[in-house]
PDB file of C-alpha atoms in Angstrom:
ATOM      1  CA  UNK A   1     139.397  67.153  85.653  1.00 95.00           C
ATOM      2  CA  UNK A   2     140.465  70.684  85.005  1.00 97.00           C
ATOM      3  CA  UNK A   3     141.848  72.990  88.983  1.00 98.00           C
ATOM      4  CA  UNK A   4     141.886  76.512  88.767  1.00 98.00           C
ATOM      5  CA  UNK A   5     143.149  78.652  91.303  1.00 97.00           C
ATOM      6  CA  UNK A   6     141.368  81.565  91.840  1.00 96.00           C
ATOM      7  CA  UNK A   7     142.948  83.086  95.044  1.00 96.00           C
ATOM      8  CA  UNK A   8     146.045  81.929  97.011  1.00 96.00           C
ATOM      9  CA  UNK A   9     143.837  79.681  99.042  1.00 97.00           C
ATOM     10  CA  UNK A  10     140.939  79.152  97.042  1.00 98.00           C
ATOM     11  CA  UNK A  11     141.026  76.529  94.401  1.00 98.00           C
ATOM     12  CA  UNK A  12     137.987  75.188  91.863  1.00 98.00           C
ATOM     13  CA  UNK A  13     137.803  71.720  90.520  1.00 98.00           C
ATOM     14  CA  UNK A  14     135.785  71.301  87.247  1.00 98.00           C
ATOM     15  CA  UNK A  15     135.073  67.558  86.122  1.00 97.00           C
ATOM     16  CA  UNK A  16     135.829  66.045  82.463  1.00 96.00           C
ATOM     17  CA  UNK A  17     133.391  63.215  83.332  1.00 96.00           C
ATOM     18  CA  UNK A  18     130.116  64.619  84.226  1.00 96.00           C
ATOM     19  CA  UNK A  19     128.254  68.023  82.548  1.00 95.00           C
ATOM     20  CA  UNK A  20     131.404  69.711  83.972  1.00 96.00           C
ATOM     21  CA  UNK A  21     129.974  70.213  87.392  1.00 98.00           C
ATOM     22  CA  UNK A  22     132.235  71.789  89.954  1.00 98.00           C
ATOM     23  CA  UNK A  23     133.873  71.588  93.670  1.00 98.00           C
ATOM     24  CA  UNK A  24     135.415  74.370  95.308  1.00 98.00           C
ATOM     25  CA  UNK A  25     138.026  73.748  97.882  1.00 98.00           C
ATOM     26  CA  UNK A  26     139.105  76.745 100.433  1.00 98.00           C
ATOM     27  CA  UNK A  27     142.615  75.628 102.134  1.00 98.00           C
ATOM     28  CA  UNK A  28     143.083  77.699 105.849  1.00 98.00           C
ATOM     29  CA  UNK A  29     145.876  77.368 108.107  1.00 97.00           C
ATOM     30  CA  UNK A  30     143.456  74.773 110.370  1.00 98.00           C
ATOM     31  CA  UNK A  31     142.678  71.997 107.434  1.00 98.00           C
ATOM     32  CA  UNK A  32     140.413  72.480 103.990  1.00 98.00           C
ATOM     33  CA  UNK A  33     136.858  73.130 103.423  1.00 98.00           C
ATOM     34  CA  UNK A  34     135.263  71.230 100.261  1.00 98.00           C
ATOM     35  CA  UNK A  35     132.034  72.973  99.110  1.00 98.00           C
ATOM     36  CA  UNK A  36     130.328  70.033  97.418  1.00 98.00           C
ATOM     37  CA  UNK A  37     132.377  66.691  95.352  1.00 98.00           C
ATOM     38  CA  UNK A  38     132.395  65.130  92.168  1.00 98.00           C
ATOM     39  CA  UNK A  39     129.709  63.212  90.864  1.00 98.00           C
ATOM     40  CA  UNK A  40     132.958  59.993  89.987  1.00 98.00           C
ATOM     41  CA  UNK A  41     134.031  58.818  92.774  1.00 98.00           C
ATOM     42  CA  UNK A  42     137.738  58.626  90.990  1.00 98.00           C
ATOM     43  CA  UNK A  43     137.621  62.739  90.617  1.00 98.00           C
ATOM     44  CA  UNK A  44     137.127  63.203  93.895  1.00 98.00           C
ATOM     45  CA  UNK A  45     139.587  60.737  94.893  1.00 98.00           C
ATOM     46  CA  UNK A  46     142.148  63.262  93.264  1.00 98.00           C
ATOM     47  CA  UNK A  47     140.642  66.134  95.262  1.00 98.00           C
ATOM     48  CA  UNK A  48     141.278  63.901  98.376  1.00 98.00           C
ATOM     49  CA  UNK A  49     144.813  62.970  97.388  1.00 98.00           C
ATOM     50  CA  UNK A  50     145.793  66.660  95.874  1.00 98.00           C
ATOM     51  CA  UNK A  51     144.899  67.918  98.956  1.00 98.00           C
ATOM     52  CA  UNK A  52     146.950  65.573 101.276  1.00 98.00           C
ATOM     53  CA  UNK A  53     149.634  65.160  99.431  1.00 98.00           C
ATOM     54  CA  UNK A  54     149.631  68.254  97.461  1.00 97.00           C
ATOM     55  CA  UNK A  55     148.863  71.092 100.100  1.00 98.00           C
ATOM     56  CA  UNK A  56     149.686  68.844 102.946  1.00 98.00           C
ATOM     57  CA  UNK A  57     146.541  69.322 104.314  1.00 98.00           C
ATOM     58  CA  UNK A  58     143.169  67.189 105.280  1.00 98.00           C
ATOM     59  CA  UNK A  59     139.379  68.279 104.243  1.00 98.00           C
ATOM     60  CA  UNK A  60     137.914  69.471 107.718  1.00 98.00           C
ATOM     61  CA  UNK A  61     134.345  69.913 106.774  1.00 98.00           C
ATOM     62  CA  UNK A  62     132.348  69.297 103.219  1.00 98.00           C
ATOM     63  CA  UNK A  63     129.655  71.434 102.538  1.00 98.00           C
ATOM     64  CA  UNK A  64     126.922  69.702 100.542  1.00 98.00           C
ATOM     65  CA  UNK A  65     124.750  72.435  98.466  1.00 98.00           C
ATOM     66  CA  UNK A  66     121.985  70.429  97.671  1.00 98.00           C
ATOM     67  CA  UNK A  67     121.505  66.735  97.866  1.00 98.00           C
ATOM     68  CA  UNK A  68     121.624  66.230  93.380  1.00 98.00           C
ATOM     69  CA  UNK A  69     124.503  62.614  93.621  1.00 98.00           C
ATOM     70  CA  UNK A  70     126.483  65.012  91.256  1.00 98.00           C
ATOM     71  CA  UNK A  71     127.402  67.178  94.144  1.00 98.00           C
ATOM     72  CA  UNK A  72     127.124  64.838  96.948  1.00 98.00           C
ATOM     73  CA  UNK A  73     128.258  61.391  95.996  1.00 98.00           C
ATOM     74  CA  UNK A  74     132.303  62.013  97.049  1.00 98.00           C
ATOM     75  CA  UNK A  75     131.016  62.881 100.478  1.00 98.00           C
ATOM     76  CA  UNK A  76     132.136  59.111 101.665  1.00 98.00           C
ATOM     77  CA  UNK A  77     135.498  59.489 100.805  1.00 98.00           C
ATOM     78  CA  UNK A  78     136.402  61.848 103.642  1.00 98.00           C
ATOM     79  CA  UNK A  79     135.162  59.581 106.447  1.00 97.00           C
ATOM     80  CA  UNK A  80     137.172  62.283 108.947  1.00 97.00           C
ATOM     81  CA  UNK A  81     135.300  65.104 107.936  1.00 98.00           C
ATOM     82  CA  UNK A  82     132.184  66.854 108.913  1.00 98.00           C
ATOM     83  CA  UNK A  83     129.113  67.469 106.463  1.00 98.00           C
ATOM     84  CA  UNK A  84     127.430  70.507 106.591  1.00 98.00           C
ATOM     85  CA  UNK A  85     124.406  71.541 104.712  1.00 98.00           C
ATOM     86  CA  UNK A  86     120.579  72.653 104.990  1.00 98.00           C
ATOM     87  CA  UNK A  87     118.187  70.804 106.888  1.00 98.00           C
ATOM     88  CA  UNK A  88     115.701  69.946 103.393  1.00 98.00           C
ATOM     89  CA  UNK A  89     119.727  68.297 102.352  1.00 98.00           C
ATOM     90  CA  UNK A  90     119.694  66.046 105.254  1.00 98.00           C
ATOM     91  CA  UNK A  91     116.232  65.068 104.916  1.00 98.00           C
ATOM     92  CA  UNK A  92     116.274  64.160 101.026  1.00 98.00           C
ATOM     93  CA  UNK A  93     119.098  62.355 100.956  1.00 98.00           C
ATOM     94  CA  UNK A  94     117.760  60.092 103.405  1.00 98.00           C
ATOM     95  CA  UNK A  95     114.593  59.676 101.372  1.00 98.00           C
ATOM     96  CA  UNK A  96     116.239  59.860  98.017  1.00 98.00           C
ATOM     97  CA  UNK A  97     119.785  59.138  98.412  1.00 97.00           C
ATOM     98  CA  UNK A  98     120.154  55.378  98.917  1.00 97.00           C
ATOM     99  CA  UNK A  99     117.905  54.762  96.051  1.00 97.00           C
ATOM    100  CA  UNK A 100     119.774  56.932  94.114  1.00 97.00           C
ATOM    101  CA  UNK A 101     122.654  55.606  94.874  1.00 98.00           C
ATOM    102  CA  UNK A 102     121.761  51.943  94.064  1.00 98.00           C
ATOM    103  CA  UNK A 103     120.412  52.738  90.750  1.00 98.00           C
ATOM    104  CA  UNK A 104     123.949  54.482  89.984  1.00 98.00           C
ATOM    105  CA  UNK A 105     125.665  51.306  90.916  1.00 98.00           C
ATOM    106  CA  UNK A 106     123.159  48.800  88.942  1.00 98.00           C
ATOM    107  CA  UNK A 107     124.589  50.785  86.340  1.00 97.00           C
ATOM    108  CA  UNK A 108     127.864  51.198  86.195  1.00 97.00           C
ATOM    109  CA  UNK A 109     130.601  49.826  88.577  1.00 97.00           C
ATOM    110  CA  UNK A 110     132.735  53.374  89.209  1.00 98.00           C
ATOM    111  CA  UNK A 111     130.248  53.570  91.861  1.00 98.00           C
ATOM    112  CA  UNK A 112     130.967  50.327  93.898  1.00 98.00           C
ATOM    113  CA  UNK A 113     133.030  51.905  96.973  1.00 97.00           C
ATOM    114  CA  UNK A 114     130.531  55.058  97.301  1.00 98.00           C
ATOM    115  CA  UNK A 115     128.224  55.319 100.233  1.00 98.00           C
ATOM    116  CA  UNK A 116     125.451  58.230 101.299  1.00 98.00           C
ATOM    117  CA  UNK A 117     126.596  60.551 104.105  1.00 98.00           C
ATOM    118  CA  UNK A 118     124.212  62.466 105.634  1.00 98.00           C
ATOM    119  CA  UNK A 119     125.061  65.757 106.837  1.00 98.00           C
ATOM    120  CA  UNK A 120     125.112  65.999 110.273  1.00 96.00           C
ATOM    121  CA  UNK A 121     125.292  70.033 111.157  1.00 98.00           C
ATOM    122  CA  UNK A 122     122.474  71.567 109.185  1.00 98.00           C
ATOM    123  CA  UNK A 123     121.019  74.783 109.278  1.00 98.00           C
ATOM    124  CA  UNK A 124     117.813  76.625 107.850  1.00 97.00           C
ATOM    125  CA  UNK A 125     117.997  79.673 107.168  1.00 98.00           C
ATOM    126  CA  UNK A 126     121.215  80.901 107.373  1.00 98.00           C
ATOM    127  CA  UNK A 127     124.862  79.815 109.218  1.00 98.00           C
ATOM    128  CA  UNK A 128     128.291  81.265 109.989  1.00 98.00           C
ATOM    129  CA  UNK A 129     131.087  78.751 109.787  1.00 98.00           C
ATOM    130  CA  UNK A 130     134.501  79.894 110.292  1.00 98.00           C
ATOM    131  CA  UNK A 131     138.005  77.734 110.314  1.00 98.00           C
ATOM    132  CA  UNK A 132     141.382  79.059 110.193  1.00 97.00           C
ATOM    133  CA  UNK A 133     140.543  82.318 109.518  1.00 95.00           C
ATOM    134  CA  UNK A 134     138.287  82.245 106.836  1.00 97.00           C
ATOM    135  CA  UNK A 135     134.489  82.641 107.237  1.00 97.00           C
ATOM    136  CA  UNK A 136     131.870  80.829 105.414  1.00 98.00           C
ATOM    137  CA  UNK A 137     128.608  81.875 104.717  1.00 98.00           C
ATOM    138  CA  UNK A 138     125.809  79.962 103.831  1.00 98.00           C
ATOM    139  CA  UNK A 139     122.379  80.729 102.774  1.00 98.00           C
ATOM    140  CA  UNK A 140     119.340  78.994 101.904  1.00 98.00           C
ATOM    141  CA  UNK A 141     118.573  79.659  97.904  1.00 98.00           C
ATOM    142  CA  UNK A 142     116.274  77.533  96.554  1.00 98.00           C
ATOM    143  CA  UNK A 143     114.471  77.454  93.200  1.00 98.00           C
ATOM    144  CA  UNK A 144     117.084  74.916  91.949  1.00 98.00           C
ATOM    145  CA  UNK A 145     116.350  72.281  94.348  1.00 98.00           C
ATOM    146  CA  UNK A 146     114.038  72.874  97.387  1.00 98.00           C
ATOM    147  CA  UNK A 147     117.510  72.777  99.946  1.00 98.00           C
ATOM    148  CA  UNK A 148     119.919  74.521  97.390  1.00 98.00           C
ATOM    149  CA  UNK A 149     122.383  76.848  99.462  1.00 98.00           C
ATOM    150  CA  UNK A 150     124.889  79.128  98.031  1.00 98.00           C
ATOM    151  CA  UNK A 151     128.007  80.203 100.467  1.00 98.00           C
ATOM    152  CA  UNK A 152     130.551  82.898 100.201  1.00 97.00           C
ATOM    153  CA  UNK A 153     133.963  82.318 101.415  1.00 97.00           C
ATOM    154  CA  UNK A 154     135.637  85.764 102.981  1.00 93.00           C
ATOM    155  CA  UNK A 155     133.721  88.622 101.109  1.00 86.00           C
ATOM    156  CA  UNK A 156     135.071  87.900  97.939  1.00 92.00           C
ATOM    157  CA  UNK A 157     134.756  84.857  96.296  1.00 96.00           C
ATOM    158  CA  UNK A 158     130.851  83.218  96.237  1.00 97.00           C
ATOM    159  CA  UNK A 159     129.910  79.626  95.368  1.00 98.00           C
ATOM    160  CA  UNK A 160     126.188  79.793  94.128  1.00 98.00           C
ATOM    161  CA  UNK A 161     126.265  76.456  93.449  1.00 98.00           C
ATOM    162  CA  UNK A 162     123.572  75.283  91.050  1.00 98.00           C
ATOM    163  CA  UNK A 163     121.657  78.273  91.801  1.00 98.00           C
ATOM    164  CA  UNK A 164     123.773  79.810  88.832  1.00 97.00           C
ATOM    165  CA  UNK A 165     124.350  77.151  86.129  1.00 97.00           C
ATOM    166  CA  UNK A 166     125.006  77.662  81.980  1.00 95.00           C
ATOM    167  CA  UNK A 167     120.843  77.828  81.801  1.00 96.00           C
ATOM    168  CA  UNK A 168     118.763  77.985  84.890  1.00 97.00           C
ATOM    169  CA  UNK A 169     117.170  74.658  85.872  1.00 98.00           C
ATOM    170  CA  UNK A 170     114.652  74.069  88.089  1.00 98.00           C
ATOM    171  CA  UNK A 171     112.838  70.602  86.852  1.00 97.00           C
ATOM    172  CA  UNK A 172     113.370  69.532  90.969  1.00 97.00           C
ATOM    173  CA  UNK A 173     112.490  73.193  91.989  1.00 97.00           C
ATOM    174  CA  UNK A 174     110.901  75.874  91.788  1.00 95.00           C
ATOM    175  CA  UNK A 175     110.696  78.930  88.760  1.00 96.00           C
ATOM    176  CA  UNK A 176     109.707  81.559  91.254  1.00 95.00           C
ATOM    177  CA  UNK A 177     112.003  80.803  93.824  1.00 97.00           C
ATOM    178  CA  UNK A 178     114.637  80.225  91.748  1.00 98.00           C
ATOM    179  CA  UNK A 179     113.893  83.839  90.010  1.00 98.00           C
ATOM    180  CA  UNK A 180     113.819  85.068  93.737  1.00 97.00           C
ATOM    181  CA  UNK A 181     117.116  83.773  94.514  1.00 98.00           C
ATOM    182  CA  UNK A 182     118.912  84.758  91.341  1.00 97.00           C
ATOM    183  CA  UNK A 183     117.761  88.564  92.399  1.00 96.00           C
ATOM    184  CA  UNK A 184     119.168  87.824  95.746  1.00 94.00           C
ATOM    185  CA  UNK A 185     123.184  87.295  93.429  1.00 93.00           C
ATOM    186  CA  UNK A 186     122.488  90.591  92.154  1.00 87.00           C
ATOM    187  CA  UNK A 187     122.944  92.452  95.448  1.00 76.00           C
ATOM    188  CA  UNK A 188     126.443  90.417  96.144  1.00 73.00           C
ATOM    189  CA  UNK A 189     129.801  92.707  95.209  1.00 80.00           C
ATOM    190  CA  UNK A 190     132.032  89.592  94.739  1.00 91.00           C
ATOM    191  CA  UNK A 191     135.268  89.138  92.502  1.00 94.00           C
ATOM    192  CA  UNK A 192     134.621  85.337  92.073  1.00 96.00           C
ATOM    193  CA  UNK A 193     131.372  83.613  91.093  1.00 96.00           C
ATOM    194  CA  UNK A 194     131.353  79.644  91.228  1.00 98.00           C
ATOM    195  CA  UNK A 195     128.770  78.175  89.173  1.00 98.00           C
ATOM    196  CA  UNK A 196     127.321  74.621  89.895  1.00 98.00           C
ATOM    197  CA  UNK A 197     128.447  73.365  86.670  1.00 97.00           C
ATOM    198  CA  UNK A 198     130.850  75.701  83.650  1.00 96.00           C
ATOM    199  CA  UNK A 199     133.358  78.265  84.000  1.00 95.00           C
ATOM    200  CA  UNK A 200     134.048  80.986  86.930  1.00 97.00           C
ATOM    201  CA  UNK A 201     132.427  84.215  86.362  1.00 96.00           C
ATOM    202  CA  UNK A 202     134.125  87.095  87.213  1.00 94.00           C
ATOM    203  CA  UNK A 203     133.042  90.790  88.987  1.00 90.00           C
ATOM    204  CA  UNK A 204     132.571  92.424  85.475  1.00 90.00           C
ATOM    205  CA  UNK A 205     130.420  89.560  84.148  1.00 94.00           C
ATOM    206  CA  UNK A 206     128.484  88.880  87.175  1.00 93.00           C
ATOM    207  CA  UNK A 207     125.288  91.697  86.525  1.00 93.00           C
ATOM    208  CA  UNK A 208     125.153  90.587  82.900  1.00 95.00           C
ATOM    209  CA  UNK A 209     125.173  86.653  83.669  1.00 95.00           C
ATOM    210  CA  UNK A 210     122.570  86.704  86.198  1.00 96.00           C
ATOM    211  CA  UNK A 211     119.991  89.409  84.257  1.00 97.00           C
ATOM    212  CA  UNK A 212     120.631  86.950  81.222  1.00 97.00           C
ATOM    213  CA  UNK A 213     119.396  83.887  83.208  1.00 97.00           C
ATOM    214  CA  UNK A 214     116.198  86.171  84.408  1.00 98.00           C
ATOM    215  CA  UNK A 215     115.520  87.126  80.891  1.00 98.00           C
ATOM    216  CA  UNK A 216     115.779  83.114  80.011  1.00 97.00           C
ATOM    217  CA  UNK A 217     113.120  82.494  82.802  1.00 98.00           C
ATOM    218  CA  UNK A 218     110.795  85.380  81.561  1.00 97.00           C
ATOM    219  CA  UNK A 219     110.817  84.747  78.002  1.00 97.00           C
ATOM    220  CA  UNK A 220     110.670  80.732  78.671  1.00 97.00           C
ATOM    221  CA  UNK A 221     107.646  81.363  80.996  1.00 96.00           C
ATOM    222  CA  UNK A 222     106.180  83.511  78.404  1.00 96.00           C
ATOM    223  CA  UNK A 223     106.896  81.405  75.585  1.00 96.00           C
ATOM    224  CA  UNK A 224     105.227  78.363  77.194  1.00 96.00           C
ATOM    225  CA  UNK A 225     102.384  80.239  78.935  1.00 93.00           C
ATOM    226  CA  UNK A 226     101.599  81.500  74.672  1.00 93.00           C
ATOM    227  CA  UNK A 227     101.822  78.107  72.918  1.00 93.00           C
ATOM    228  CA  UNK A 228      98.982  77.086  75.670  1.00 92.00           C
ATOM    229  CA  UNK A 229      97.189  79.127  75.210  1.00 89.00           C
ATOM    230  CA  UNK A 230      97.331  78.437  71.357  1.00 89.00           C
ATOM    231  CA  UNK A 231      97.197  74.797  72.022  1.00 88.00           C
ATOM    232  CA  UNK A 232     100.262  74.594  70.010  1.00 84.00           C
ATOM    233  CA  UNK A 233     101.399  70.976  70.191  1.00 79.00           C
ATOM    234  CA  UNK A 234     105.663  70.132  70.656  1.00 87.00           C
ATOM    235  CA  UNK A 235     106.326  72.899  72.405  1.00 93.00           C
ATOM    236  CA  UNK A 236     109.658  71.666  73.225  1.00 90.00           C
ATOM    237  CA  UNK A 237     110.527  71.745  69.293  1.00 89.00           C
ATOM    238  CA  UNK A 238     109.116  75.553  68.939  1.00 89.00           C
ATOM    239  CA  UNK A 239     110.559  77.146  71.788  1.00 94.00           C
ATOM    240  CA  UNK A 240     114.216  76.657  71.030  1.00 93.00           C
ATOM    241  CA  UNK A 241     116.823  77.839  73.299  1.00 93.00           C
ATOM    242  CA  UNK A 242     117.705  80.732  71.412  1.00 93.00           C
ATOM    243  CA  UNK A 243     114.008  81.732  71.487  1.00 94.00           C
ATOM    244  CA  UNK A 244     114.988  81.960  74.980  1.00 95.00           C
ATOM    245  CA  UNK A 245     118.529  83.883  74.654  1.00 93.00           C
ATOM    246  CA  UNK A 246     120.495  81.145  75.497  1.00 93.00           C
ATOM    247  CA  UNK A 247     123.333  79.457  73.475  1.00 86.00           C
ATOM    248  CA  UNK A 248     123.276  75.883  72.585  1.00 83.00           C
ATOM    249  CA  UNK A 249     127.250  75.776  73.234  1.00 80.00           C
ATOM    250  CA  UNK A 250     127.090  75.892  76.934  1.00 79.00           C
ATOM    251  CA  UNK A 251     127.977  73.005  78.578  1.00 83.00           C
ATOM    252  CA  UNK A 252     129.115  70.840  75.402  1.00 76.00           C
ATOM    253  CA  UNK A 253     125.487  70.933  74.468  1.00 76.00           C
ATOM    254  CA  UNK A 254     124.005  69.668  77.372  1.00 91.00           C
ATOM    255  CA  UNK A 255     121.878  72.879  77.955  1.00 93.00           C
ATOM    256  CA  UNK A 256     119.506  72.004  75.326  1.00 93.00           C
ATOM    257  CA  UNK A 257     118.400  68.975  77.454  1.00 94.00           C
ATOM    258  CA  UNK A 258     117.859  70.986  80.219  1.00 96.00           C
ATOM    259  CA  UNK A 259     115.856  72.983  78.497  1.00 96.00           C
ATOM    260  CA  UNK A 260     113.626  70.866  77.457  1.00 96.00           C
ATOM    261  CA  UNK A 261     113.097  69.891  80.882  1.00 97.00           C
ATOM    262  CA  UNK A 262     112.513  72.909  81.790  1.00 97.00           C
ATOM    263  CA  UNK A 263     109.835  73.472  79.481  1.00 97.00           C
ATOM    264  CA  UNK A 264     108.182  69.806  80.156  1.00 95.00           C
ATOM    265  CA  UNK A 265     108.115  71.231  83.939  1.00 95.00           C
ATOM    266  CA  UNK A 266     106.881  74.278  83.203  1.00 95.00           C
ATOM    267  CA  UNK A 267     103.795  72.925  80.921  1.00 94.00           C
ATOM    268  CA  UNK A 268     102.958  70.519  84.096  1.00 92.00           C
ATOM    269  CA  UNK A 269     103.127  73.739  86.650  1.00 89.00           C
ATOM    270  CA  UNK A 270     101.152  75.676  84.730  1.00 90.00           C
ATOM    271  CA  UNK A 271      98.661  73.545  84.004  1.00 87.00           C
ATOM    272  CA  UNK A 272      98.174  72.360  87.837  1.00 84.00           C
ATOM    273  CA  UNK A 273      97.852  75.579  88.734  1.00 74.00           C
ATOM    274  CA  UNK A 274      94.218  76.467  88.362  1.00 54.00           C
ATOM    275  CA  UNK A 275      92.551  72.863  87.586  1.00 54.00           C
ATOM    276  CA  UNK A 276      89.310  75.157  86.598  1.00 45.00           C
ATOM    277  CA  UNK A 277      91.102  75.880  83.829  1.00 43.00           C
ATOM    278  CA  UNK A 278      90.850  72.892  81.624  1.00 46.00           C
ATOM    279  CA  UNK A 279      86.371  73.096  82.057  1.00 41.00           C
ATOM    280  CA  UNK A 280      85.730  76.723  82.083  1.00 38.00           C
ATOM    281  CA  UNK A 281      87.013  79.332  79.563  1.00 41.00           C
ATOM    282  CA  UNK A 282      86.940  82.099  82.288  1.00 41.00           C
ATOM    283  CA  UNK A 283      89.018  79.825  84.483  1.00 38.00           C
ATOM    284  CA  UNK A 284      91.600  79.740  81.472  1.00 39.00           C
ATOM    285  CA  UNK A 285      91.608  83.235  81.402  1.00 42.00           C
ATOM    286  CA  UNK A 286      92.673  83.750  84.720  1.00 37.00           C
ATOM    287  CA  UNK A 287      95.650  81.108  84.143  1.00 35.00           C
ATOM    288  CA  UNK A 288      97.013  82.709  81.434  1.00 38.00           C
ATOM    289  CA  UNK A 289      96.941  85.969  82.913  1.00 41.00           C
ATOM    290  CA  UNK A 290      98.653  84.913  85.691  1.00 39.00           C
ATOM    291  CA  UNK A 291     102.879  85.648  85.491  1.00 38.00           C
ATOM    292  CA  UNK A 292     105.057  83.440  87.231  1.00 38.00           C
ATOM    293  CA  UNK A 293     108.381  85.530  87.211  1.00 36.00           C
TER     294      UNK A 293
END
């Protein structure tokens, strides 16, 4: 697990273990604030005891940005502190969670001692939470996951969460939204952005980053929305990543999966879109002409 400091209070934790998802951890003169945890259980554990025995300190409140285990599963291992998050969090971790959960521990015994925590101050639309002297604000931002949230911490520094990632993903939400809400980052003058998962992006690189992932979601709808309408077959092998302007070097490699997904989630939202369209020609017409982004 790599920290980075990235102000005098702000710190970012970046795991070696999973897809090198990230937690953010804001220290203020009244106890911590941990936007999101590791997805191992023995990461986090080293957030918890860095923090204690490090900073002299305790974690306060942990906001969860989006119920993925990834960013949730550490949760447990602050029994003291309270869990904030959107309402849609709450909600599908109860629904989802425990399965989750289970299936992660038939698998593999790291996750023995984990538990789901449900959040238990949520919010819709929007929320102020301040501690210490620091504000925290949170937003709903979905497109990601239906209950993503993104929060900035004092004016400068804002964690998007999975919002911003190495490639936009959205296979659990939605293209459109998550177009909307990567618009919604381009309006917000901040020196620090905190991806979900990668490296810190700073002020300079922030425009460029974020019109690059719209131009990924434009050219990927486009691409896919084209080989339909061909009735090209493996569209996942023709459509490459680079197609899309995206590297295959982000995120160890990892990205190419996720594109994929992408594009297997795309091909089943297009097509349920208009169900006319698979016994009427004019009804394909319309579907094709159609532009998600």
């Amino acid at each position: 697990m790599q920290r980075e400091r990235i102000t005098d209070h702000i710190f970012v934790f970046r795991s070696a273990l999973y897809a090198q998802v990230t937690a953010g951890l804001v220290l203020t003169t009244d106890g911590a604030v941990l936007i999101d945890t590791l997805l191992y259980p023995e990461e986090t554990l080293r957030i918890r005891r860095y923090v204690e025995q490090g900073l002299r300190s305790r974690v306060r409140y942990i906001i969860n940005t989006h119920y993925h285990a990834d960013h949730t599963t550490g949760s447990c291992f602050f029994p003291d502190a309270e869990v904030v998050a959107h309402g849609l969090c709450r909600q599908l971790l109860q629904e989802r969670g425990h399965e989750g959960l289970r299936r992660m521990q038939a698998a593999s015994g790291d996750f023995d001692a984990a538990q789901v925590v449900l959040p238990t101050r949520t919010f819709e639309d929007a929320m102020l939470l301040e501690l210490g002297g620091c504000r925290f604000e949170l937003w709903h931002s979905p497109g990601h996951s239906p209950d993503s949230i993104t929060c900035r911490v004092d004016g400068d520094t804002l964690f998007a969460a999975d919002t911003l990632m190495p490639v936009p993903y959205f296979v659990d939400g939605n293209v459109e939204q998550l177009a909307d809400s990567l618009r919604g980052l381009m309006t917000d003058e901040c020196e620090y952005l905190v991806q979900g998962h990668g490296d810190v992006i700073l002020r300079g690189e922030a425009s460029a980053k974020i019109s690059s992932d719209l131009d990924y979601l434009q050219r990927l709808h486009d691409g896919v929305r084209s080989a339909l309408q061909r009735g090209d077959e493996d569209i996942e092998e023709r459509l490459s990543l680079s197609d899309c302007g995206k590297s295959f070097d982000l995120l160890q490699g990892l990205v190419d999966q996720l594109h994929r997904q992408n594009i297997q989630a795309l091909v089943r939202e297009l097509l349920a879109e208009t169900p006319a369209a698979q016994s009427t020609n004019q009804g394909k017409e319309l579907w094709m002409q159609k532009r998600i982004i």
